[in-house]
Amino acid sequence: MTLLDHLRRMACNNLWSNDRLYRAVLALKPGEFAAERTSFFPSIKATLNHILAVDHLYLDFLEEGGVGAAAYDDYVPFDEPQALFAAQTAADRRLIAFCGKLSEADLDRRVITDRREDGMIPEKIGDILAHLFLHDIHHRGQVHAMLSGTSVAPPQLDEFMLDYDLKVRKAEVERLGL
């Protein structure tokens, strides 16, 4: 497997993991989505909105959209989990499409990242993607832990890569078109 193949699989994993996580979130009892919890961000709602805001920022950098830091700064948080889920799914599909168009050579190509007070910093596309996947996994883990204190059990999120786990993800992968 090449690094490009791996990054493409990680983009698909993002969609799959977010789909599983949001299906649990959508089953929460009223008030649990926004309830204050102990974590880096104070609620499931705030954490999921942060993931999406950062996805928008990095997608703009990767696609060279020209929005820059405003993609994060101007982000308007979603109050309802269903609308947030739809927006996250759209961002995940954008990321899959972006990765699908990359060549191996593109991974070393630098794009400008707007770091507000630190200026415009060129970063390699491969490094940005690696960072974005780590960021998303990190914060999904926090939501996963917060779900442990709700009426909904946290879903398994590490059954995507291995053939051994195919039996437990096959229907979801097919439903998502992966």
mmCIF file of C-alpha atoms in Angstrom, residues 6 19 24-25 34 37 59-60 64 82 91 98 106 109 112 137 152 154-155 165 170 176:
data_model
loop_
_atom_site.group_PDB
_atom_site.id
_atom_site.type_symbol
_atom_site.label_atom_id
_atom_site.label_comp_id
_atom_site.label_asym_id
_atom_site.label_seq_id
_atom_site.Cartn_x
_atom_site.Cartn_y
_atom_site.Cartn_z
ATOM 1 C CA HIS A 6 -3.398 4.987 2.969
ATOM 2 C CA ASP A 19 -21.330 8.152 10.408
ATOM 3 C CA ALA A 24 -25.114 7.351 18.283
ATOM 4 C CA VAL A 25 -25.394 11.113 18.838
ATOM 5 C CA ALA A 34 -25.532 20.146 24.501
ATOM 6 C CA ARG A 37 -19.374 17.482 30.171
ATOM 7 C CA LEU A 59 -10.275 21.689 3.255
ATOM 8 C CA ASP A 60 -9.958 25.337 2.232
ATOM 9 C CA GLU A 64 -6.637 26.421 -2.206
ATOM 10 C CA GLN A 82 -29.024 16.278 12.414
ATOM 11 C CA ALA A 91 -17.194 17.789 4.377
ATOM 12 C CA PHE A 98 -9.979 15.696 -2.855
ATOM 13 C CA ASP A 106 0.921 16.055 -4.907
ATOM 14 C CA ARG A 109 3.376 19.891 -3.004
ATOM 15 C CA ILE A 112 -0.409 28.082 1.780
ATOM 16 C CA ILE A 137 -9.505 10.982 15.490
ATOM 17 C CA VAL A 152 -26.317 5.873 24.405
ATOM 18 C CA PRO A 154 -20.390 4.754 22.381
ATOM 19 C CA PRO A 155 -19.978 2.912 19.064
ATOM 20 C CA ASP A 165 -13.653 -6.729 10.799
ATOM 21 C CA LYS A 170 -19.774 -4.448 5.374
ATOM 22 C CA LEU A 176 -21.940 4.810 2.367
#
